[in-house]
Short mmCIF file of C-alpha atoms in Angstrom, two decimals:
data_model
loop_
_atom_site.label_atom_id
_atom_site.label_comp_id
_atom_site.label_asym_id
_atom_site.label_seq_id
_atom_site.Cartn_x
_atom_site.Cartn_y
_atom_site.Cartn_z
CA UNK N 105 104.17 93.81 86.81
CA UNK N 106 103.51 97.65 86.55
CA UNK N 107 106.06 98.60 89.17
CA UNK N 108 108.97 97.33 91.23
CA UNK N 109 110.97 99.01 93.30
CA UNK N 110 113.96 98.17 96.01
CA UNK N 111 113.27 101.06 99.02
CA UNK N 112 117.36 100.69 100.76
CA UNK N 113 117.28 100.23 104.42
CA UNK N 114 116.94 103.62 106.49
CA UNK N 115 115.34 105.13 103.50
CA UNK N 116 111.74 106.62 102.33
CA UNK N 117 109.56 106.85 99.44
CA UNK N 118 105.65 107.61 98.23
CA UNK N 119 103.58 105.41 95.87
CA UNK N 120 99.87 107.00 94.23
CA UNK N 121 98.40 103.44 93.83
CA UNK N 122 95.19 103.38 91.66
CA UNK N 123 92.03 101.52 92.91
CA UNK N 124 92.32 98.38 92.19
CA UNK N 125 95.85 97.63 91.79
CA UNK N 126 97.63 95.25 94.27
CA UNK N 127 100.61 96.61 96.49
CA UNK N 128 103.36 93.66 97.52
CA UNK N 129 105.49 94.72 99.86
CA UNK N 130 108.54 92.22 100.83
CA UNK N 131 111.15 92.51 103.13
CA UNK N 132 114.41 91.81 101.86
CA UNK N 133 116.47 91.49 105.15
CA UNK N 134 115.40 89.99 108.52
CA UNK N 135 114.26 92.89 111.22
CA UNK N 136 113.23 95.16 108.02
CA UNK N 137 110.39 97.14 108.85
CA UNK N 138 108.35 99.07 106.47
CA UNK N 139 106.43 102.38 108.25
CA UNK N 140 103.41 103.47 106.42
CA UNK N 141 101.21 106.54 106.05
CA UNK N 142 97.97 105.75 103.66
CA UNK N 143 96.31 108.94 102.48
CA UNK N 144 93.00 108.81 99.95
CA UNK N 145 94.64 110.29 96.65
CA UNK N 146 91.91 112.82 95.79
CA UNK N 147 90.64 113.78 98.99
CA UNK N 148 92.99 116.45 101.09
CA UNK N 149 92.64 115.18 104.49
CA UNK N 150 90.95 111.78 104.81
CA UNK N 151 93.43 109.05 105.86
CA UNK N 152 94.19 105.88 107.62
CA UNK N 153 92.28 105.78 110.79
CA UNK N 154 94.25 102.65 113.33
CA UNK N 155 91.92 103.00 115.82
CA UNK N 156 88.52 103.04 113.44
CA UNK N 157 90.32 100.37 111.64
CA UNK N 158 91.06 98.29 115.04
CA UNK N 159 87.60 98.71 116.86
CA UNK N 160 85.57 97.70 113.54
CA UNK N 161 87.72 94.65 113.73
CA UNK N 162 88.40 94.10 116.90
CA UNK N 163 91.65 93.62 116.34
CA UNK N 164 94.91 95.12 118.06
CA UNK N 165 97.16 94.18 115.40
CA UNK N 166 97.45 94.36 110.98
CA UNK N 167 96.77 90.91 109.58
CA UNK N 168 94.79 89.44 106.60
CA UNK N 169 92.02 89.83 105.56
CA UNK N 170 91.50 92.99 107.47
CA UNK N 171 90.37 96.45 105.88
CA UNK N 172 92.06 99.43 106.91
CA UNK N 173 90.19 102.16 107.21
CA UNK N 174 89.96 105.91 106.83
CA UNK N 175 88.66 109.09 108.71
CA UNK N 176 85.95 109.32 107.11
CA UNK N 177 84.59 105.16 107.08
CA UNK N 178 85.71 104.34 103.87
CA UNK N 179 87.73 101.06 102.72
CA UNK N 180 91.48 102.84 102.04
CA UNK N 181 93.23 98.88 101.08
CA UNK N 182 92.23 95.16 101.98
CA UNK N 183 94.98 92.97 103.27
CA UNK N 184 94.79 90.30 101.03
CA UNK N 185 97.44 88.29 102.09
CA UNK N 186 100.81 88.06 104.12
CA UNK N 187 103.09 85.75 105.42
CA UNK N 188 102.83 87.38 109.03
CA UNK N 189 99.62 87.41 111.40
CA UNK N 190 101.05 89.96 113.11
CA UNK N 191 102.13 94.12 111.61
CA UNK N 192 102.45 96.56 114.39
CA UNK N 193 99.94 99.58 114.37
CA UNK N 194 100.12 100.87 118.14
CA UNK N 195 103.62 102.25 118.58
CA UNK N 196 103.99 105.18 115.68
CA UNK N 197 107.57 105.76 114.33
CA UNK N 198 110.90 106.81 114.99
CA UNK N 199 112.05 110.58 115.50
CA UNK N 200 115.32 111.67 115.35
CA UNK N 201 115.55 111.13 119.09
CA UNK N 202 115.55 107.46 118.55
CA UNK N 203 117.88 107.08 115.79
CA UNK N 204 120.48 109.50 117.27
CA UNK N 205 121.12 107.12 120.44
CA UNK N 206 124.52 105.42 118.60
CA UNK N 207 125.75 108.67 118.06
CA UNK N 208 125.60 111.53 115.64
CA UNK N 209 125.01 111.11 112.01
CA UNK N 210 125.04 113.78 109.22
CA UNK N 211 124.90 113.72 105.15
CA UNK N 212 128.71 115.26 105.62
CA UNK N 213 130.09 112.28 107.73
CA UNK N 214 128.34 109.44 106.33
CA UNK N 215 127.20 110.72 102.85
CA UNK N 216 124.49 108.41 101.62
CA UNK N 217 124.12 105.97 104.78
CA UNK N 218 123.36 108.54 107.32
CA UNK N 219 120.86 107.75 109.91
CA UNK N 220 117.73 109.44 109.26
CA UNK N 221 114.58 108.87 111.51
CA UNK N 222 110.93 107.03 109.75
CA UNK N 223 109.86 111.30 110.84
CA UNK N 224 112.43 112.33 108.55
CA UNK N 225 111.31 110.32 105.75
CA UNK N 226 107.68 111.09 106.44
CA UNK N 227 107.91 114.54 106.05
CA UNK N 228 110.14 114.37 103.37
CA UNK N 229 108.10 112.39 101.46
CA UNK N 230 104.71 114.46 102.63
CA UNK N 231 106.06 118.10 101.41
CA UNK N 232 106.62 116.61 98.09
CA UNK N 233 102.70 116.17 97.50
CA UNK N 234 102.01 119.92 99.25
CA UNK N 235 101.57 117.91 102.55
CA UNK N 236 103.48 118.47 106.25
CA UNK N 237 103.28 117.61 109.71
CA UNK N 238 99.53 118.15 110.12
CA UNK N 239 99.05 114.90 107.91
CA UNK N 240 101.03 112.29 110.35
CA UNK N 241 98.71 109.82 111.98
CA UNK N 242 98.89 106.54 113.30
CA UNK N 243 100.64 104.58 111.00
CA UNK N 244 101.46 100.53 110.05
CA UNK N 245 104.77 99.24 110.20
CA UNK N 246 104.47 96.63 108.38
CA UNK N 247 106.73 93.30 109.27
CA UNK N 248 107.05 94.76 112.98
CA UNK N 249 105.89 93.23 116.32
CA UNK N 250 105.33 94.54 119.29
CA UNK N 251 103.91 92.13 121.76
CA UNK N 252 101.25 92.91 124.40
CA UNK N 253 101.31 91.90 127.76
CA UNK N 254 98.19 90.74 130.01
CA UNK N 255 98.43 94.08 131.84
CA UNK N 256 99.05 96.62 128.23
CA UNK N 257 102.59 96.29 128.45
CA UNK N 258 104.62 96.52 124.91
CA UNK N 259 107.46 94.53 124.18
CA UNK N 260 109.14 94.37 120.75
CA UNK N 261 110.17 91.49 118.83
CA UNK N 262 113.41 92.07 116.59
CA UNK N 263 113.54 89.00 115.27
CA UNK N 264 109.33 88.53 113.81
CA UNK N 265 109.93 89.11 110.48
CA UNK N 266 112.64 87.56 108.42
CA UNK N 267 114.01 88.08 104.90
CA UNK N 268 111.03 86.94 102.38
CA UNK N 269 108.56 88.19 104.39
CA UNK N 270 105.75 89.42 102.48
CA UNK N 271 102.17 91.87 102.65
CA UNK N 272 99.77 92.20 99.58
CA UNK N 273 97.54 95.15 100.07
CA UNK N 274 94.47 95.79 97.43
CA UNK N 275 93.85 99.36 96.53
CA UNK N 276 90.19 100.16 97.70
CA UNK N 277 90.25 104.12 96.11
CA UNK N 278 93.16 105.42 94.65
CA UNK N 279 95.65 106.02 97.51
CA UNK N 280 98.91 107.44 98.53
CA UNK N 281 101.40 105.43 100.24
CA UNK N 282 104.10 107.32 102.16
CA UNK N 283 106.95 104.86 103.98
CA UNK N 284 109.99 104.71 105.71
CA UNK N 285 112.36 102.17 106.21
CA UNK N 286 113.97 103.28 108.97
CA UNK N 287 114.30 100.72 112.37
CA UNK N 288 111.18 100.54 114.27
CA UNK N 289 111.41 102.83 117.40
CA UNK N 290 111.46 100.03 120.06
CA UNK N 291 114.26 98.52 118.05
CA UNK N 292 117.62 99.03 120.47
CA UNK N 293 119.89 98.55 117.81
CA UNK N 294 120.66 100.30 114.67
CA UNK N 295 119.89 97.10 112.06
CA UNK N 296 117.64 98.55 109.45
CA UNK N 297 116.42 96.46 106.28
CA UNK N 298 115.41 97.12 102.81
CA UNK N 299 112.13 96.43 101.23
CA UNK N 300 110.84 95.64 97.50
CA UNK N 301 107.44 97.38 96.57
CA UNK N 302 105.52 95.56 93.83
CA UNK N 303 102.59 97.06 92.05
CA UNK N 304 100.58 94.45 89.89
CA UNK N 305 97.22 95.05 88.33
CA UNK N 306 94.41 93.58 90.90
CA UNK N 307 92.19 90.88 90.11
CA UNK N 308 88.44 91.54 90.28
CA UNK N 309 86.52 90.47 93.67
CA UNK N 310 82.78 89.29 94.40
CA UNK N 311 80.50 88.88 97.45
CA UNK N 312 83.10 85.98 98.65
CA UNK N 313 86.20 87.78 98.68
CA UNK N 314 87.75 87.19 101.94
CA UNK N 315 87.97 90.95 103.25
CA UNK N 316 84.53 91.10 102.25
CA UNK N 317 82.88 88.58 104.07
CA UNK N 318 85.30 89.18 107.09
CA UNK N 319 82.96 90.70 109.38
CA UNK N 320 79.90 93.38 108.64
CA UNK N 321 82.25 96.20 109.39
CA UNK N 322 84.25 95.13 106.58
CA UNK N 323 81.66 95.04 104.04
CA UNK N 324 80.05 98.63 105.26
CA UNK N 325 83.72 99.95 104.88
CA UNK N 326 84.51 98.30 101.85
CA UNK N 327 80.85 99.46 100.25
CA UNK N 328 81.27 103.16 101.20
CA UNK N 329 84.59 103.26 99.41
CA UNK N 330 82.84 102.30 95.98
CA UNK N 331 80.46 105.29 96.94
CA UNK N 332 83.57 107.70 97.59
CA UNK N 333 83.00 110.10 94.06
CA UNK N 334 78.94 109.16 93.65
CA UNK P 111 79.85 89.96 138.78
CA UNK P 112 83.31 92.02 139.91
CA UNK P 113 86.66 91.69 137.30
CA UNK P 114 89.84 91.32 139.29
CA UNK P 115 91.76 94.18 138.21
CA UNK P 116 94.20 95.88 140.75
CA UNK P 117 94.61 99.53 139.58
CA UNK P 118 96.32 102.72 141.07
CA UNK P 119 93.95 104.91 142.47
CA UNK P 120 95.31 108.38 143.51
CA UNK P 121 93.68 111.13 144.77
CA UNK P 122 93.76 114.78 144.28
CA UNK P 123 94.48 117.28 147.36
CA UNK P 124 92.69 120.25 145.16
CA UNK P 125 89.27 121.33 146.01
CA UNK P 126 86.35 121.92 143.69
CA UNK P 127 85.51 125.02 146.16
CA UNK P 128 89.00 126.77 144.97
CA UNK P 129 88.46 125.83 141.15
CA UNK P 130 88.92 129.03 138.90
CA UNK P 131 87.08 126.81 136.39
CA UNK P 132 83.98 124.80 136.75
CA UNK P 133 81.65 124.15 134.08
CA UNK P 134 79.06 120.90 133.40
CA UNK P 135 79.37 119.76 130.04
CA UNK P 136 75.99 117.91 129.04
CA UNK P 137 75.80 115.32 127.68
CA UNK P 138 76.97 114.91 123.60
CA UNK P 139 77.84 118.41 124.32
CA UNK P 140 82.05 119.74 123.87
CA UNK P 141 84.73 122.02 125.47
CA UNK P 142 87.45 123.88 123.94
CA UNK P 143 89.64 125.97 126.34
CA UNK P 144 93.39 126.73 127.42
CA UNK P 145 94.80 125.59 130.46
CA UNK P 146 98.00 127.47 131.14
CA UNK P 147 101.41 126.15 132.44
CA UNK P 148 101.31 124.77 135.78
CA UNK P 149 97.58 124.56 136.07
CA UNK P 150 95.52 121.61 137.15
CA UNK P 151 92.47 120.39 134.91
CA UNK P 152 89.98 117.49 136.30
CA UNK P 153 87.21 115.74 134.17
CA UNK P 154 84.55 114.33 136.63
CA UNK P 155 82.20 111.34 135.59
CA UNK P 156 79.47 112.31 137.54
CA UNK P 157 77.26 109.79 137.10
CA UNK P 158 80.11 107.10 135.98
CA UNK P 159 80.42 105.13 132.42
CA UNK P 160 80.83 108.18 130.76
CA UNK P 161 83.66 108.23 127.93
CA UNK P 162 85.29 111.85 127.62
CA UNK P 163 87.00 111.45 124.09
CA UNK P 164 89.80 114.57 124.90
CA UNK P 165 92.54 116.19 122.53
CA UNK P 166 95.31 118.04 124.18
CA UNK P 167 96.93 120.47 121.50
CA UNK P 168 100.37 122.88 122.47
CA UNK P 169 98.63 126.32 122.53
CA UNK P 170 101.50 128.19 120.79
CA UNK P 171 101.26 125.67 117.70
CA UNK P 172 98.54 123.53 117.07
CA UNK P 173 100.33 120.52 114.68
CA UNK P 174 102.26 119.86 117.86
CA UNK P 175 99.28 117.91 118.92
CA UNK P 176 98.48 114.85 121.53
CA UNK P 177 100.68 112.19 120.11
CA UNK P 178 98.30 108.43 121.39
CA UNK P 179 100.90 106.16 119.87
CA UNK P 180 103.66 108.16 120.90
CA UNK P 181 102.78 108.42 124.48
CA UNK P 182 102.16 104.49 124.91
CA UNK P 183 105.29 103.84 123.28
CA UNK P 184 107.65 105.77 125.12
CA UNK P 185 105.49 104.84 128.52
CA UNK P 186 106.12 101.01 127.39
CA UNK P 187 102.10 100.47 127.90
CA UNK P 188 98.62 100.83 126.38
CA UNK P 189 96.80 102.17 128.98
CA UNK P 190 97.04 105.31 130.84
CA UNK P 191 96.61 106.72 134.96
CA UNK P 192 98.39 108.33 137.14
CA UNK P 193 102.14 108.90 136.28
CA UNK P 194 101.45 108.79 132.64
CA UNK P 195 102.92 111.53 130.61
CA UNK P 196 100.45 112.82 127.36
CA UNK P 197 103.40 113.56 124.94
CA UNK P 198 103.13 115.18 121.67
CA UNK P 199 104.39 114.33 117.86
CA UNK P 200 107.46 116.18 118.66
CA UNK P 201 107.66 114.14 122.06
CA UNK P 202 107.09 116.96 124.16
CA UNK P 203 105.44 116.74 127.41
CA UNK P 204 101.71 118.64 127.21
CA UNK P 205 100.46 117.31 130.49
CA UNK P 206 100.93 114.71 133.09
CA UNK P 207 98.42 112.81 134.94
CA UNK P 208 98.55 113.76 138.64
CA UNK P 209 95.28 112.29 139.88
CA UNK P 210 92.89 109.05 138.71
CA UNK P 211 90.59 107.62 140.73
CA UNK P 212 89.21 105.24 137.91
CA UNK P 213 92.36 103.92 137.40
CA UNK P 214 92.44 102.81 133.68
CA UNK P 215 91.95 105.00 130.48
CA UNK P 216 92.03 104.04 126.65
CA UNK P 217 94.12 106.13 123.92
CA UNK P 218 93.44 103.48 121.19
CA UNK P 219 89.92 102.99 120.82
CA UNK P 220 89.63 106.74 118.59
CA UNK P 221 86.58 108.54 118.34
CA UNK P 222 83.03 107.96 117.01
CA UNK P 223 82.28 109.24 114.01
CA UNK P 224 78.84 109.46 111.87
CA UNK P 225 80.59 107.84 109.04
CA UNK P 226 82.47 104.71 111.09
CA UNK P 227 79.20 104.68 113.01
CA UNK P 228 78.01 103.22 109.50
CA UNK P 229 81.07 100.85 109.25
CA UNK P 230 80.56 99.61 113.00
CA UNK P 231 76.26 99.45 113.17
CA UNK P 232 74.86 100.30 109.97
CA UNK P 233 73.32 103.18 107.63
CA UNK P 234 70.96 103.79 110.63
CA UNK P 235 73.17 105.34 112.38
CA UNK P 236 74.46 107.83 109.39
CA UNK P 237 72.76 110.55 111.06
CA UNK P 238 73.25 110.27 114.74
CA UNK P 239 75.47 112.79 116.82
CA UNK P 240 79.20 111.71 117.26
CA UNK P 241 82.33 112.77 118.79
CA UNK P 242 83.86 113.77 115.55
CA UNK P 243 80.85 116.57 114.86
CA UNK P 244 81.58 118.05 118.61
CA UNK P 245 85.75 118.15 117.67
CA UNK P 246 85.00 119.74 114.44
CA UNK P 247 82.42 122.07 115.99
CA UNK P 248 84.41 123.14 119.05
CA UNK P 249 87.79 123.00 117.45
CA UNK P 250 86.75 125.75 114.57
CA UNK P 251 87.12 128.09 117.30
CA UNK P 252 90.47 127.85 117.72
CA UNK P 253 91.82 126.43 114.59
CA UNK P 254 91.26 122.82 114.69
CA UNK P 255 90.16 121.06 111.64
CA UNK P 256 89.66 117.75 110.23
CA UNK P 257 93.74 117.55 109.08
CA UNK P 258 94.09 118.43 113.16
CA UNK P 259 92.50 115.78 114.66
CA UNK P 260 94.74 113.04 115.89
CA UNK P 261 94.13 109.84 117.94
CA UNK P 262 92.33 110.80 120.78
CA UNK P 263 92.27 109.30 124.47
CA UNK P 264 89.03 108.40 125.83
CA UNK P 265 89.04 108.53 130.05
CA UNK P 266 86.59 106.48 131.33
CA UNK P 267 86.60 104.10 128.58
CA UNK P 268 87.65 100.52 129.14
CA UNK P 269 89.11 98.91 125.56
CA UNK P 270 91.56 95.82 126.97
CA UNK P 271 93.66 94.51 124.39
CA UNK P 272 95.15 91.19 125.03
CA UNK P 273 98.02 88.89 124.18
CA UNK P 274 96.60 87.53 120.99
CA UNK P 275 96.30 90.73 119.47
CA UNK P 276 92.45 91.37 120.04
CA UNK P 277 91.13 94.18 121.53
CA UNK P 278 87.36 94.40 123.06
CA UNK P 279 85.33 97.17 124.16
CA UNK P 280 84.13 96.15 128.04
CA UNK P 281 81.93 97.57 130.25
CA UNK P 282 83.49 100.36 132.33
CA UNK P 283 85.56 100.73 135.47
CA UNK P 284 84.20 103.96 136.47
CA UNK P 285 81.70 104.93 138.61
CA UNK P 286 79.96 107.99 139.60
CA UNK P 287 82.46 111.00 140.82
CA UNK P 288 85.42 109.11 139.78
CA UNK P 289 87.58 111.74 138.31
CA UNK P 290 91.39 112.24 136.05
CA UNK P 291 93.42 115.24 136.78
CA UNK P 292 96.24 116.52 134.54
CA UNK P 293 98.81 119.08 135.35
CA UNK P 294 99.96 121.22 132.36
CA UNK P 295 103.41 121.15 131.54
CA UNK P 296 103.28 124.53 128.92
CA UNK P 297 100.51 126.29 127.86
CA UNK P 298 97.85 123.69 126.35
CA UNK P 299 94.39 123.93 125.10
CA UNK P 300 92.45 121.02 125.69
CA UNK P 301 89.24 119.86 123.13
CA UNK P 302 86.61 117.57 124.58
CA UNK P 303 83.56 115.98 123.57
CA UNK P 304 81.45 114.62 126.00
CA UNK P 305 80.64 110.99 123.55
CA UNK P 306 76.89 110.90 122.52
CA UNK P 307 77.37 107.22 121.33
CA UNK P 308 74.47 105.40 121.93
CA UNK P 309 75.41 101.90 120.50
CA UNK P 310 77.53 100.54 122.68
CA UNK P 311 78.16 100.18 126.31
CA UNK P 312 80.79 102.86 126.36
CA UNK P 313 78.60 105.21 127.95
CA UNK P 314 76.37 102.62 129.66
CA UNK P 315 74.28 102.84 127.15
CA UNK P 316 73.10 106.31 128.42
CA UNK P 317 75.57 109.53 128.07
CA UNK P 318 75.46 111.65 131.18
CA UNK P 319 77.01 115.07 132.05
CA UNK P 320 80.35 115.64 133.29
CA UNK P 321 82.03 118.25 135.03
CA UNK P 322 85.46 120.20 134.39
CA UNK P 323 87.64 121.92 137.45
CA UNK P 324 90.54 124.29 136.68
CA UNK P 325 92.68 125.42 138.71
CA UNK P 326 95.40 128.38 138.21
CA UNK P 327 96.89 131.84 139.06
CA UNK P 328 94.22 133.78 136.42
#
């Protein structure tokens, strides 16, 4: 184990993972949720890409063994495993206009448990490696649900994930992980949960590595992220 | 073959003949431009199955951009037509959609790009024009650059997604002269490129012009 570390409910934090190294994320409470920006380390602008990453894989949702992808067509992480088919990517994060609704909430009042929105975090997290609010994209929130109905309609699921619940990611290129703990917008209540991030060195991968042999999309992405710095 | 789909059609009262703005984008070709408060802006698929990948931006500061995922989640649905409100990252409204006589538009299927034209159909494709060359292109003029592209929508374009968590790229609902019209709610500029994608049906497998209609007090 290189790294492990508790992120508290309703709270934020940044990871530079090096390629190669595997990312477990677990959630330690039922209805945690664990928001997600993934930047490439050394390049200033390319990043996750939901919607390249869902139309290579014609997917509408974050599962195993998919490969998220970035701006610029290049493997960012693999999902190597999780104990959920299912991680949100459509419906973004909360602002402060969703986390207000119970009422107001300020560092004065509540010191150390005040409410503070998955945007909070995000930018918190983002000006502390010379980023801002240029850099927010589509994002994962990893352990969330939102189901889809036969005409496009959303509904979220408070109760899909539950405590144990787990993601392995596999650095592709060295990354930078920005997330937020904070409730999932959709969520009506105020029930945030905490999550553990893991960092353990990765395991080398051949031609029959699931991710790889997932679909030709997968491969292409996964090949032009070994081509990244020629 | 016909696919059973019952969608809101609305028209638009505004003529093209009282437009302060009409210009034919050809095909793989872009638009940047500024459509102020109030106005009314229409894309026309002239000759139909023609995706317009569009990027709304507030004019008076450009990282309060088109916002795909949060417009579908505070509308409570994928897909957007008439009624639908184009927020931004600081949820505010940029424009509404007043008029849709396709009926069905995709915000989640992003752009094409040279370099996820690689991930999606090969190296062949490495050097073939794409959406994401006409954003870059147009946007410079204005300030838009690679960290100011967000998730575009794409009218015209048919992507279902369905209860199992898939999501498909279909054949089109549009048609020739079907048309979306927004209505401004502050001073926007709006960033088009008409898709050059030749790859898959999104364009029927054959982009074609289309035509923009403004309408304001100049």
């Amino acid at each position: 184990m290189i790294l492990s570390h508790e992120i508290p409910a309703a709270s934020y934090w940044s990871l530079r993972l090096r390629a190669g190294r595997l990312l477990r994320l677990t959630a330690l409470d039922g209805g945690a949720v664990c928001s997600t920006l993934i930047f490439a380390d050394s390049d200033p602008v390319d990043r996750l890409n939901v919607p390249d990453t869902l139309k290579a894989q014609m997917s509408a949702r974050i599962r195993p063994p998919m490969v998220l992808m970035s701006d610029r067509g290049t493997a960012l992480c693999s999902v190597t495993g999780s104990s959920l088919d299912w991680h949100d990517c459509l419906t973004g994060h909360s602002l402060d206009a969703h986390v207000d609704a119970p009422g107001p909430s300020s560092y004065a009042t509540d010191r150390n448990d005040w409410r503070r929105s998955a945007r909070y975090g995000f930018l918190s997290e983002l000006r502390k490696h010379g980023r801002g609010p240029a850099d927010l994209h589509g994002c994962v929130n990893f352990f969330a649900k939102v189901a889809i109905g036969p005409d496009g309609t959303f509904a979220y699921e408070p109760k899909h994930a539950t405590a144990g619940d787990w993601v392995t990611l596999r650095a592709e290129q060295d990354l930078l992980f920005v997330c937020s703990t904070a409730p999932h917008p959709m969520s009506q209540t105020w029930m945030p949960g905490a999550v553990r991030a893991e960092v353990e060195p990765g395991e080398l991968y051949g031609p029959t590595d699931p991710s790889v042999t997932f679909r030709p999309e997968s491969t292409r992405a996964l090949a032009a992220a070994k081509a990244v710095l020629a | 073959m016909t696919t059973a789909v019952s969608l809101p059609l609305v028209e638009s009262p505004l003529q093209p003949e009282a437009a302060v703005l009409d210009v034919t984008v050809a095909a793989g070709d872009g638009y940047v431009g500024r459509i102020p408060a109030g106005g009314s802006f229409r894309i026309v698929d002239l000759h139909g199955n023609q995706a317009v990948d569009t990027l709304f931006y507030d004019a008076e500061n450009l990282a309060n951009r088109y916002s795909a995922m949060d417009t579908i989640r505070e509308q409570g649905r994928a897909y957007l037509t008439t009624g639908s409100r184009l927020l931004s990252v600081d949820l505010d409204l940029l424009v509404t959609i007043t008029a849709d006589t396709c009926g069905r538009h995709d915000t989640l299927g992003g752009a094409c790009a040279q370099e996820s034209n690689v991930v999606r159909y090969g190296m062949h494709t490495r050097h073939q024009h794409a959406c994401r060359e006409t954003f870059l292109r147009y946007g410079a003029r204005v300030g838009i650059g690679a960290r100011e592209l967000g998730h575009n929508i794409n009218f015209f374009m048919n992507v279902p997604l369905s209860p199992d968590g898939s999501l498909t790229f279909a054949d089109g609902l549009s048609a020739p002269g079907k048309y979306i019209e927004v209505r401004a709610a502050r001073d926007v500029l709006v960033l088009i490129s008409n898709c050059p994608q030749l790859n898959n049906p999104c364009n029927g497998w054959d982009p074609t012009p289309v035509r923009l209609l403004g309408w304001w007090s100049r």
